[in-house]
Amino acid sequence: IYFDANESCFIFDREVLSRRLVHTVDSLNEFLDNAVYQLIEMEREPASTSSAIKSIVTIELPGNMPSFSDIAQTLHMSESSLRRRLQRENTSYQALKDEVRCEVAISKLINEDAKIADLADYLGFTEPSSFVRSFKSWTGQTPSSYRDSITSLADA
C-alpha cells in the first residue's frame, strides 16, 4: 500500500477474468461500503468450511458441479480432512450442493422467470425431469407450482 500515490491498481491472474461475477452493481456497492466492517467481523468468527464450499459451488455455476476431490484441492486439504470438517458441521458435500442449487433455482424462478429446462441445464442437471424431482424433494412442490404460489402471494 502506497499512500498519496498518483494511482492505485489491482493485479491478478488473467484466468480470473473468465470467472462468473457473483455481484450486481447494487450488491457490489453495498459490499464496498461495508467491506471494512465485514472483514473485522469475519476475523472474530472462524471460517466455515460449509460456507467456503457453497461459495465455490455458486461461482462454478452454470453447469457441472465440481467434484468432492476438486473442492478438497481448491481448499488445499485432503479429501479425508474435508470429510471430517463437514462431519463436524453436521453436513455433507451433497447437502451443500443441494442447498446452493435450491437457493439459485428459487431466485431464478422468482426474479428471472426462468424456464424449467434452462434452469435444469444451468444447475448441471442432465434432464429437466431430474431437476423437477430434486426441486420437489427440496421444497415439497414442483418448480412451476412453487413459482405460481409465490406469484399469487405477491398479487394478493
Short mmCIF file of N, CA and C in Angstrom, two decimals:
data_model
loop_
_atom_site.label_atom_id
_atom_site.label_comp_id
_atom_site.label_asym_id
_atom_site.label_seq_id
_atom_site.Cartn_x
_atom_site.Cartn_y
_atom_site.Cartn_z
N ILE A 1 0.85 -1.17 0.00
CA ILE A 1 0.00 0.00 0.00
C ILE A 1 0.89 1.23 0.00
N TYR A 2 0.62 2.11 -0.95
CA TYR A 2 1.36 3.35 -1.04
C TYR A 2 0.39 4.51 -0.85
N PHE A 3 0.56 5.25 0.23
CA PHE A 3 -0.31 6.38 0.48
C PHE A 3 0.13 7.56 -0.36
N ASP A 4 -0.83 8.39 -0.74
CA ASP A 4 -0.60 9.57 -1.58
C ASP A 4 0.01 9.22 -2.93
N ALA A 5 -0.24 8.01 -3.43
CA ALA A 5 0.26 7.61 -4.75
C ALA A 5 -0.60 8.28 -5.82
N ASN A 6 -0.04 8.43 -7.00
CA ASN A 6 -0.77 9.05 -8.10
C ASN A 6 -1.88 8.13 -8.63
N GLU A 7 -1.71 6.83 -8.47
CA GLU A 7 -2.72 5.89 -8.95
C GLU A 7 -2.69 4.62 -8.11
N SER A 8 -3.78 3.85 -8.20
CA SER A 8 -3.89 2.58 -7.48
C SER A 8 -4.32 1.51 -8.47
N CYS A 9 -3.95 0.27 -8.21
CA CYS A 9 -4.37 -0.79 -9.11
C CYS A 9 -4.37 -2.13 -8.37
N PHE A 10 -5.09 -3.09 -8.95
CA PHE A 10 -5.09 -4.47 -8.50
C PHE A 10 -4.42 -5.28 -9.60
N ILE A 11 -3.62 -6.25 -9.23
CA ILE A 11 -3.00 -7.14 -10.20
C ILE A 11 -3.44 -8.55 -9.86
N PHE A 12 -3.97 -9.27 -10.87
CA PHE A 12 -4.41 -10.63 -10.65
C PHE A 12 -4.21 -11.42 -11.94
N ASP A 13 -4.26 -12.74 -11.81
CA ASP A 13 -4.06 -13.61 -12.97
C ASP A 13 -5.15 -13.43 -14.00
N ARG A 14 -4.79 -13.54 -15.26
CA ARG A 14 -5.73 -13.37 -16.38
C ARG A 14 -6.88 -14.37 -16.31
N GLU A 15 -6.60 -15.59 -15.82
CA GLU A 15 -7.64 -16.62 -15.77
C GLU A 15 -8.81 -16.24 -14.86
N VAL A 16 -8.59 -15.32 -13.94
CA VAL A 16 -9.66 -14.88 -13.04
C VAL A 16 -10.76 -14.18 -13.83
N LEU A 17 -10.41 -13.55 -14.93
CA LEU A 17 -11.39 -12.83 -15.74
C LEU A 17 -12.46 -13.75 -16.33
N SER A 18 -12.17 -15.04 -16.44
CA SER A 18 -13.15 -15.96 -17.01
C SER A 18 -14.18 -16.41 -15.99
N ARG A 19 -13.98 -16.09 -14.73
CA ARG A 19 -14.94 -16.48 -13.69
C ARG A 19 -16.18 -15.61 -13.75
N ARG A 20 -17.31 -16.21 -13.35
CA ARG A 20 -18.58 -15.50 -13.35
C ARG A 20 -18.62 -14.52 -12.18
N LEU A 21 -19.17 -13.33 -12.44
CA LEU A 21 -19.36 -12.37 -11.37
C LEU A 21 -20.52 -12.78 -10.49
N VAL A 22 -20.38 -12.63 -9.19
CA VAL A 22 -21.45 -13.03 -8.29
C VAL A 22 -22.13 -11.82 -7.65
N HIS A 23 -21.76 -10.63 -8.07
CA HIS A 23 -22.36 -9.42 -7.52
C HIS A 23 -23.08 -8.63 -8.61
N THR A 24 -24.15 -7.97 -8.21
CA THR A 24 -24.78 -6.98 -9.07
C THR A 24 -24.13 -5.65 -8.74
N VAL A 25 -24.43 -4.62 -9.48
CA VAL A 25 -23.87 -3.30 -9.20
C VAL A 25 -24.26 -2.85 -7.79
N ASP A 26 -25.55 -3.05 -7.43
CA ASP A 26 -26.01 -2.64 -6.10
C ASP A 26 -25.34 -3.44 -4.99
N SER A 27 -25.25 -4.76 -5.16
CA SER A 27 -24.64 -5.57 -4.10
C SER A 27 -23.14 -5.29 -3.99
N LEU A 28 -22.49 -5.00 -5.11
CA LEU A 28 -21.07 -4.66 -5.06
C LEU A 28 -20.85 -3.33 -4.34
N ASN A 29 -21.70 -2.34 -4.63
CA ASN A 29 -21.58 -1.06 -3.93
C ASN A 29 -21.81 -1.23 -2.43
N GLU A 30 -22.81 -2.04 -2.07
CA GLU A 30 -23.07 -2.29 -0.65
C GLU A 30 -21.88 -2.99 0.00
N PHE A 31 -21.31 -3.97 -0.71
CA PHE A 31 -20.14 -4.67 -0.20
C PHE A 31 -18.99 -3.69 0.03
N LEU A 32 -18.73 -2.86 -0.96
CA LEU A 32 -17.61 -1.92 -0.83
C LEU A 32 -17.84 -0.91 0.29
N ASP A 33 -19.09 -0.50 0.49
CA ASP A 33 -19.40 0.43 1.57
C ASP A 33 -19.15 -0.19 2.94
N ASN A 34 -19.36 -1.51 3.05
CA ASN A 34 -19.28 -2.17 4.34
C ASN A 34 -18.12 -3.15 4.46
N ALA A 35 -17.23 -3.18 3.49
CA ALA A 35 -16.17 -4.20 3.45
C ALA A 35 -15.30 -4.20 4.70
N VAL A 36 -14.91 -3.06 5.17
CA VAL A 36 -14.04 -2.99 6.34
C VAL A 36 -14.73 -3.61 7.55
N TYR A 37 -15.99 -3.26 7.75
CA TYR A 37 -16.74 -3.79 8.89
C TYR A 37 -16.93 -5.29 8.76
N GLN A 38 -17.20 -5.76 7.53
CA GLN A 38 -17.37 -7.19 7.31
C GLN A 38 -16.07 -7.95 7.57
N LEU A 39 -14.95 -7.39 7.15
CA LEU A 39 -13.67 -8.04 7.39
C LEU A 39 -13.34 -8.11 8.87
N ILE A 40 -13.65 -7.07 9.60
CA ILE A 40 -13.43 -7.08 11.05
C ILE A 40 -14.28 -8.16 11.69
N GLU A 41 -15.53 -8.27 11.27
CA GLU A 41 -16.43 -9.27 11.82
C GLU A 41 -15.97 -10.68 11.46
N MET A 42 -15.48 -10.86 10.23
CA MET A 42 -15.00 -12.17 9.80
C MET A 42 -13.82 -12.63 10.65
N GLU A 43 -12.98 -11.71 11.06
CA GLU A 43 -11.83 -12.06 11.89
C GLU A 43 -12.26 -12.60 13.24
N ARG A 44 -13.41 -12.17 13.72
CA ARG A 44 -13.90 -12.60 15.03
C ARG A 44 -14.47 -14.02 15.00
N GLU A 45 -14.98 -14.44 13.86
CA GLU A 45 -15.61 -15.74 13.74
C GLU A 45 -14.74 -16.66 12.89
N PRO A 46 -14.58 -17.92 13.31
CA PRO A 46 -13.81 -18.85 12.48
C PRO A 46 -14.55 -19.13 11.17
N ALA A 47 -13.81 -19.31 10.11
CA ALA A 47 -14.41 -19.55 8.80
C ALA A 47 -15.10 -20.90 8.78
N SER A 48 -16.22 -20.96 8.12
CA SER A 48 -16.99 -22.19 7.99
C SER A 48 -16.59 -22.89 6.69
N THR A 49 -16.29 -24.16 6.80
CA THR A 49 -15.98 -24.95 5.61
C THR A 49 -17.20 -25.01 4.70
N SER A 50 -18.36 -25.14 5.31
CA SER A 50 -19.61 -25.19 4.52
C SER A 50 -19.79 -23.92 3.70
N SER A 51 -19.54 -22.77 4.30
CA SER A 51 -19.68 -21.50 3.59
C SER A 51 -18.70 -21.41 2.43
N ALA A 52 -17.48 -21.87 2.66
CA ALA A 52 -16.47 -21.85 1.60
C ALA A 52 -16.90 -22.73 0.44
N ILE A 53 -17.41 -23.90 0.74
CA ILE A 53 -17.85 -24.81 -0.31
C ILE A 53 -19.03 -24.23 -1.07
N LYS A 54 -19.99 -23.66 -0.36
CA LYS A 54 -21.14 -23.06 -1.04
C LYS A 54 -20.70 -21.92 -1.96
N SER A 55 -19.72 -21.14 -1.55
CA SER A 55 -19.20 -20.07 -2.40
C SER A 55 -18.56 -20.64 -3.66
N ILE A 56 -17.76 -21.68 -3.50
CA ILE A 56 -17.09 -22.29 -4.66
C ILE A 56 -18.12 -22.85 -5.63
N VAL A 57 -19.10 -23.56 -5.10
CA VAL A 57 -20.13 -24.16 -5.96
C VAL A 57 -20.91 -23.07 -6.69
N THR A 58 -21.26 -22.00 -5.99
CA THR A 58 -22.01 -20.91 -6.62
C THR A 58 -21.20 -20.26 -7.74
N ILE A 59 -19.92 -20.07 -7.50
CA ILE A 59 -19.05 -19.45 -8.51
C ILE A 59 -18.94 -20.34 -9.75
N GLU A 60 -18.92 -21.66 -9.53
CA GLU A 60 -18.74 -22.59 -10.64
C GLU A 60 -19.99 -22.76 -11.50
N LEU A 61 -21.15 -22.29 -11.03
CA LEU A 61 -22.35 -22.35 -11.86
C LEU A 61 -22.18 -21.38 -13.01
N PRO A 62 -22.73 -21.58 -14.15
CA PRO A 62 -23.62 -22.65 -14.54
C PRO A 62 -22.86 -23.91 -14.96
N GLY A 63 -23.58 -25.01 -14.97
CA GLY A 63 -23.02 -26.25 -15.49
C GLY A 63 -22.68 -27.27 -14.44
N ASN A 64 -21.68 -28.06 -14.76
CA ASN A 64 -21.31 -29.18 -13.91
C ASN A 64 -20.77 -28.73 -12.57
N MET A 65 -21.17 -29.45 -11.54
CA MET A 65 -20.69 -29.18 -10.20
C MET A 65 -19.27 -29.71 -10.05
N PRO A 66 -18.44 -29.00 -9.31
CA PRO A 66 -17.10 -29.55 -9.06
C PRO A 66 -17.21 -30.82 -8.22
N SER A 67 -16.31 -31.74 -8.43
CA SER A 67 -16.32 -32.98 -7.65
C SER A 67 -15.83 -32.71 -6.23
N PHE A 68 -16.05 -33.67 -5.35
CA PHE A 68 -15.57 -33.55 -3.97
C PHE A 68 -14.06 -33.38 -3.97
N SER A 69 -13.40 -34.12 -4.85
CA SER A 69 -11.95 -34.03 -4.97
C SER A 69 -11.52 -32.63 -5.41
N ASP A 70 -12.25 -32.05 -6.36
CA ASP A 70 -11.96 -30.68 -6.82
C ASP A 70 -12.09 -29.68 -5.67
N ILE A 71 -13.14 -29.85 -4.86
CA ILE A 71 -13.37 -28.95 -3.73
C ILE A 71 -12.22 -29.07 -2.73
N ALA A 72 -11.83 -30.30 -2.40
CA ALA A 72 -10.73 -30.51 -1.46
C ALA A 72 -9.45 -29.85 -1.97
N GLN A 73 -9.20 -30.01 -3.25
CA GLN A 73 -8.00 -29.42 -3.85
C GLN A 73 -8.07 -27.89 -3.80
N THR A 74 -9.22 -27.32 -4.11
CA THR A 74 -9.39 -25.87 -4.08
C THR A 74 -9.17 -25.32 -2.67
N LEU A 75 -9.61 -26.08 -1.66
CA LEU A 75 -9.46 -25.65 -0.27
C LEU A 75 -8.12 -26.07 0.33
N HIS A 76 -7.26 -26.67 -0.50
CA HIS A 76 -5.92 -27.07 -0.08
C HIS A 76 -5.94 -28.01 1.12
N MET A 77 -6.76 -29.05 1.00
CA MET A 77 -6.80 -30.07 2.05
C MET A 77 -7.10 -31.43 1.43
N SER A 78 -6.84 -32.47 2.19
CA SER A 78 -7.12 -33.81 1.70
C SER A 78 -8.62 -34.06 1.75
N GLU A 79 -9.06 -35.05 0.99
CA GLU A 79 -10.48 -35.40 0.99
C GLU A 79 -10.92 -35.87 2.37
N SER A 80 -10.07 -36.62 3.05
CA SER A 80 -10.46 -37.11 4.38
C SER A 80 -10.56 -35.96 5.38
N SER A 81 -9.68 -34.96 5.29
CA SER A 81 -9.78 -33.79 6.18
C SER A 81 -11.05 -33.01 5.89
N LEU A 82 -11.37 -32.86 4.62
CA LEU A 82 -12.59 -32.15 4.25
C LEU A 82 -13.82 -32.90 4.76
N ARG A 83 -13.82 -34.21 4.60
CA ARG A 83 -14.94 -35.01 5.08
C ARG A 83 -15.12 -34.87 6.60
N ARG A 84 -14.01 -34.88 7.35
CA ARG A 84 -14.08 -34.71 8.80
C ARG A 84 -14.63 -33.34 9.18
N ARG A 85 -14.19 -32.30 8.47
CA ARG A 85 -14.70 -30.96 8.76
C ARG A 85 -16.20 -30.86 8.51
N LEU A 86 -16.64 -31.45 7.43
CA LEU A 86 -18.07 -31.42 7.13
C LEU A 86 -18.86 -32.22 8.16
N GLN A 87 -18.31 -33.32 8.62
CA GLN A 87 -18.98 -34.09 9.67
C GLN A 87 -19.11 -33.27 10.95
N ARG A 88 -18.07 -32.51 11.28
CA ARG A 88 -18.14 -31.64 12.47
C ARG A 88 -19.21 -30.57 12.32
N GLU A 89 -19.48 -30.15 11.09
CA GLU A 89 -20.52 -29.15 10.82
C GLU A 89 -21.87 -29.81 10.54
N ASN A 90 -21.93 -31.12 10.73
CA ASN A 90 -23.17 -31.90 10.54
C ASN A 90 -23.78 -31.73 9.16
N THR A 91 -22.93 -31.82 8.15
CA THR A 91 -23.42 -31.70 6.78
C THR A 91 -22.58 -32.57 5.86
N SER A 92 -22.92 -32.55 4.59
CA SER A 92 -22.17 -33.30 3.57
C SER A 92 -22.05 -32.43 2.32
N TYR A 93 -21.16 -32.85 1.44
CA TYR A 93 -20.99 -32.10 0.20
C TYR A 93 -22.28 -32.13 -0.62
N GLN A 94 -22.94 -33.28 -0.66
CA GLN A 94 -24.19 -33.38 -1.42
C GLN A 94 -25.25 -32.42 -0.86
N ALA A 95 -25.36 -32.35 0.47
CA ALA A 95 -26.34 -31.45 1.09
C ALA A 95 -26.04 -30.00 0.74
N LEU A 96 -24.76 -29.64 0.72
CA LEU A 96 -24.39 -28.25 0.40
C LEU A 96 -24.68 -27.94 -1.07
N LYS A 97 -24.37 -28.89 -1.96
CA LYS A 97 -24.70 -28.69 -3.38
C LYS A 97 -26.20 -28.51 -3.55
N ASP A 98 -26.98 -29.35 -2.88
CA ASP A 98 -28.44 -29.23 -2.98
C ASP A 98 -28.93 -27.90 -2.45
N GLU A 99 -28.33 -27.43 -1.36
CA GLU A 99 -28.73 -26.15 -0.78
C GLU A 99 -28.47 -25.01 -1.76
N VAL A 100 -27.29 -25.01 -2.38
CA VAL A 100 -26.97 -23.97 -3.37
C VAL A 100 -27.91 -24.06 -4.56
N ARG A 101 -28.10 -25.25 -5.07
CA ARG A 101 -28.98 -25.43 -6.23
C ARG A 101 -30.39 -24.96 -5.91
N CYS A 102 -30.89 -25.29 -4.74
CA CYS A 102 -32.24 -24.88 -4.34
C CYS A 102 -32.33 -23.35 -4.26
N GLU A 103 -31.37 -22.72 -3.60
CA GLU A 103 -31.39 -21.25 -3.46
C GLU A 103 -31.33 -20.56 -4.81
N VAL A 104 -30.45 -21.05 -5.70
CA VAL A 104 -30.32 -20.44 -7.03
C VAL A 104 -31.59 -20.68 -7.84
N ALA A 105 -32.13 -21.89 -7.76
CA ALA A 105 -33.35 -22.21 -8.51
C ALA A 105 -34.50 -21.31 -8.08
N ILE A 106 -34.69 -21.15 -6.78
CA ILE A 106 -35.78 -20.30 -6.28
C ILE A 106 -35.58 -18.86 -6.73
N SER A 107 -34.36 -18.37 -6.63
CA SER A 107 -34.08 -17.00 -7.04
C SER A 107 -34.38 -16.79 -8.52
N LYS A 108 -33.92 -17.70 -9.35
CA LYS A 108 -34.13 -17.56 -10.80
C LYS A 108 -35.60 -17.77 -11.19
N LEU A 109 -36.29 -18.66 -10.49
CA LEU A 109 -37.71 -18.85 -10.78
C LEU A 109 -38.50 -17.59 -10.48
N ILE A 110 -38.20 -16.95 -9.38
CA ILE A 110 -38.97 -15.80 -8.94
C ILE A 110 -38.51 -14.51 -9.62
N ASN A 111 -37.21 -14.27 -9.66
CA ASN A 111 -36.70 -12.99 -10.13
C ASN A 111 -36.46 -12.91 -11.64
N GLU A 112 -36.21 -14.05 -12.26
CA GLU A 112 -35.88 -14.02 -13.68
C GLU A 112 -36.90 -14.76 -14.55
N ASP A 113 -37.91 -15.34 -13.91
CA ASP A 113 -38.94 -16.10 -14.64
C ASP A 113 -38.29 -17.13 -15.56
N ALA A 114 -37.29 -17.84 -15.02
CA ALA A 114 -36.52 -18.81 -15.80
C ALA A 114 -37.38 -19.99 -16.25
N LYS A 115 -37.07 -20.51 -17.42
CA LYS A 115 -37.74 -21.71 -17.92
C LYS A 115 -37.12 -22.91 -17.22
N ILE A 116 -37.93 -23.93 -16.99
CA ILE A 116 -37.50 -25.12 -16.25
C ILE A 116 -36.31 -25.79 -16.95
N ALA A 117 -36.38 -25.98 -18.25
CA ALA A 117 -35.30 -26.65 -18.98
C ALA A 117 -34.00 -25.84 -18.88
N ASP A 118 -34.09 -24.52 -19.02
CA ASP A 118 -32.90 -23.68 -18.92
C ASP A 118 -32.30 -23.73 -17.52
N LEU A 119 -33.17 -23.72 -16.54
CA LEU A 119 -32.73 -23.76 -15.14
C LEU A 119 -32.07 -25.10 -14.83
N ALA A 120 -32.64 -26.18 -15.32
CA ALA A 120 -32.05 -27.51 -15.11
C ALA A 120 -30.65 -27.56 -15.69
N ASP A 121 -30.49 -27.05 -16.90
CA ASP A 121 -29.18 -27.02 -17.54
C ASP A 121 -28.20 -26.13 -16.76
N TYR A 122 -28.65 -24.98 -16.34
CA TYR A 122 -27.81 -24.04 -15.58
C TYR A 122 -27.28 -24.68 -14.30
N LEU A 123 -28.13 -25.47 -13.65
CA LEU A 123 -27.76 -26.09 -12.37
C LEU A 123 -27.03 -27.42 -12.53
N GLY A 124 -26.77 -27.83 -13.78
CA GLY A 124 -25.98 -29.02 -14.02
C GLY A 124 -26.74 -30.33 -14.04
N PHE A 125 -28.06 -30.26 -14.18
CA PHE A 125 -28.85 -31.48 -14.29
C PHE A 125 -28.85 -31.94 -15.75
N THR A 126 -28.78 -33.26 -15.95
CA THR A 126 -28.75 -33.78 -17.32
C THR A 126 -30.13 -33.75 -17.97
N GLU A 127 -31.17 -33.84 -17.16
CA GLU A 127 -32.55 -33.85 -17.67
C GLU A 127 -33.41 -32.90 -16.84
N PRO A 128 -34.32 -32.16 -17.47
CA PRO A 128 -35.24 -31.31 -16.71
C PRO A 128 -36.06 -32.10 -15.69
N SER A 129 -36.42 -33.35 -16.03
CA SER A 129 -37.21 -34.16 -15.09
C SER A 129 -36.43 -34.44 -13.81
N SER A 130 -35.11 -34.61 -13.91
CA SER A 130 -34.28 -34.81 -12.71
C SER A 130 -34.30 -33.56 -11.84
N PHE A 131 -34.24 -32.41 -12.48
CA PHE A 131 -34.31 -31.16 -11.74
C PHE A 131 -35.65 -31.02 -11.03
N VAL A 132 -36.74 -31.32 -11.74
CA VAL A 132 -38.09 -31.20 -11.16
C VAL A 132 -38.21 -32.11 -9.94
N ARG A 133 -37.73 -33.37 -10.05
CA ARG A 133 -37.78 -34.29 -8.91
C ARG A 133 -36.97 -33.76 -7.73
N SER A 134 -35.77 -33.25 -8.00
CA SER A 134 -34.93 -32.70 -6.93
C SER A 134 -35.59 -31.49 -6.29
N PHE A 135 -36.11 -30.59 -7.11
CA PHE A 135 -36.76 -29.39 -6.58
C PHE A 135 -37.93 -29.76 -5.68
N LYS A 136 -38.70 -30.77 -6.11
CA LYS A 136 -39.84 -31.20 -5.31
C LYS A 136 -39.38 -31.80 -3.98
N SER A 137 -38.25 -32.50 -3.98
CA SER A 137 -37.75 -33.06 -2.72
C SER A 137 -37.23 -31.95 -1.81
N TRP A 138 -36.73 -30.85 -2.37
CA TRP A 138 -36.22 -29.74 -1.57
C TRP A 138 -37.35 -28.90 -0.97
N THR A 139 -38.39 -28.66 -1.78
CA THR A 139 -39.41 -27.68 -1.38
C THR A 139 -40.79 -28.29 -1.14
N GLY A 140 -41.00 -29.50 -1.61
CA GLY A 140 -42.32 -30.11 -1.49
C GLY A 140 -43.25 -29.74 -2.64
N GLN A 141 -42.74 -28.93 -3.59
CA GLN A 141 -43.55 -28.50 -4.74
C GLN A 141 -42.72 -28.60 -6.01
N THR A 142 -43.41 -28.68 -7.15
CA THR A 142 -42.70 -28.62 -8.42
C THR A 142 -42.27 -27.16 -8.64
N PRO A 143 -41.28 -26.93 -9.50
CA PRO A 143 -40.86 -25.55 -9.75
C PRO A 143 -42.01 -24.65 -10.23
N SER A 144 -42.84 -25.18 -11.12
CA SER A 144 -43.96 -24.37 -11.64
C SER A 144 -44.95 -24.02 -10.54
N SER A 145 -45.32 -24.99 -9.71
CA SER A 145 -46.29 -24.70 -8.65
C SER A 145 -45.67 -23.78 -7.59
N TYR A 146 -44.38 -23.92 -7.36
CA TYR A 146 -43.70 -23.03 -6.41
C TYR A 146 -43.77 -21.58 -6.92
N ARG A 147 -43.42 -21.40 -8.20
CA ARG A 147 -43.46 -20.05 -8.79
C ARG A 147 -44.87 -19.50 -8.75
N ASP A 148 -45.86 -20.34 -9.09
CA ASP A 148 -47.26 -19.89 -9.07
C ASP A 148 -47.70 -19.46 -7.68
N SER A 149 -47.29 -20.23 -6.65
CA SER A 149 -47.71 -19.87 -5.29
C SER A 149 -47.06 -18.57 -4.83
N ILE A 150 -45.80 -18.35 -5.19
CA ILE A 150 -45.13 -17.10 -4.84
C ILE A 150 -45.76 -15.93 -5.59
N THR A 151 -46.05 -16.12 -6.86
CA THR A 151 -46.67 -15.07 -7.68
C THR A 151 -48.05 -14.71 -7.12
N SER A 152 -48.82 -15.72 -6.73
CA SER A 152 -50.16 -15.44 -6.21
C SER A 152 -50.07 -14.71 -4.87
N LEU A 153 -49.06 -14.99 -4.05
CA LEU A 153 -48.87 -14.25 -2.79
C LEU A 153 -48.52 -12.80 -3.07
N ALA A 154 -47.69 -12.58 -4.09
CA ALA A 154 -47.29 -11.21 -4.42
C ALA A 154 -48.46 -10.41 -4.98
N ASP A 155 -49.36 -11.09 -5.69
CA ASP A 155 -50.51 -10.41 -6.29
C ASP A 155 -51.60 -10.10 -5.26
N ALA A 156 -51.58 -10.84 -4.16
CA ALA A 156 -52.65 -10.68 -3.14
C ALA A 156 -52.55 -9.40 -2.38
#
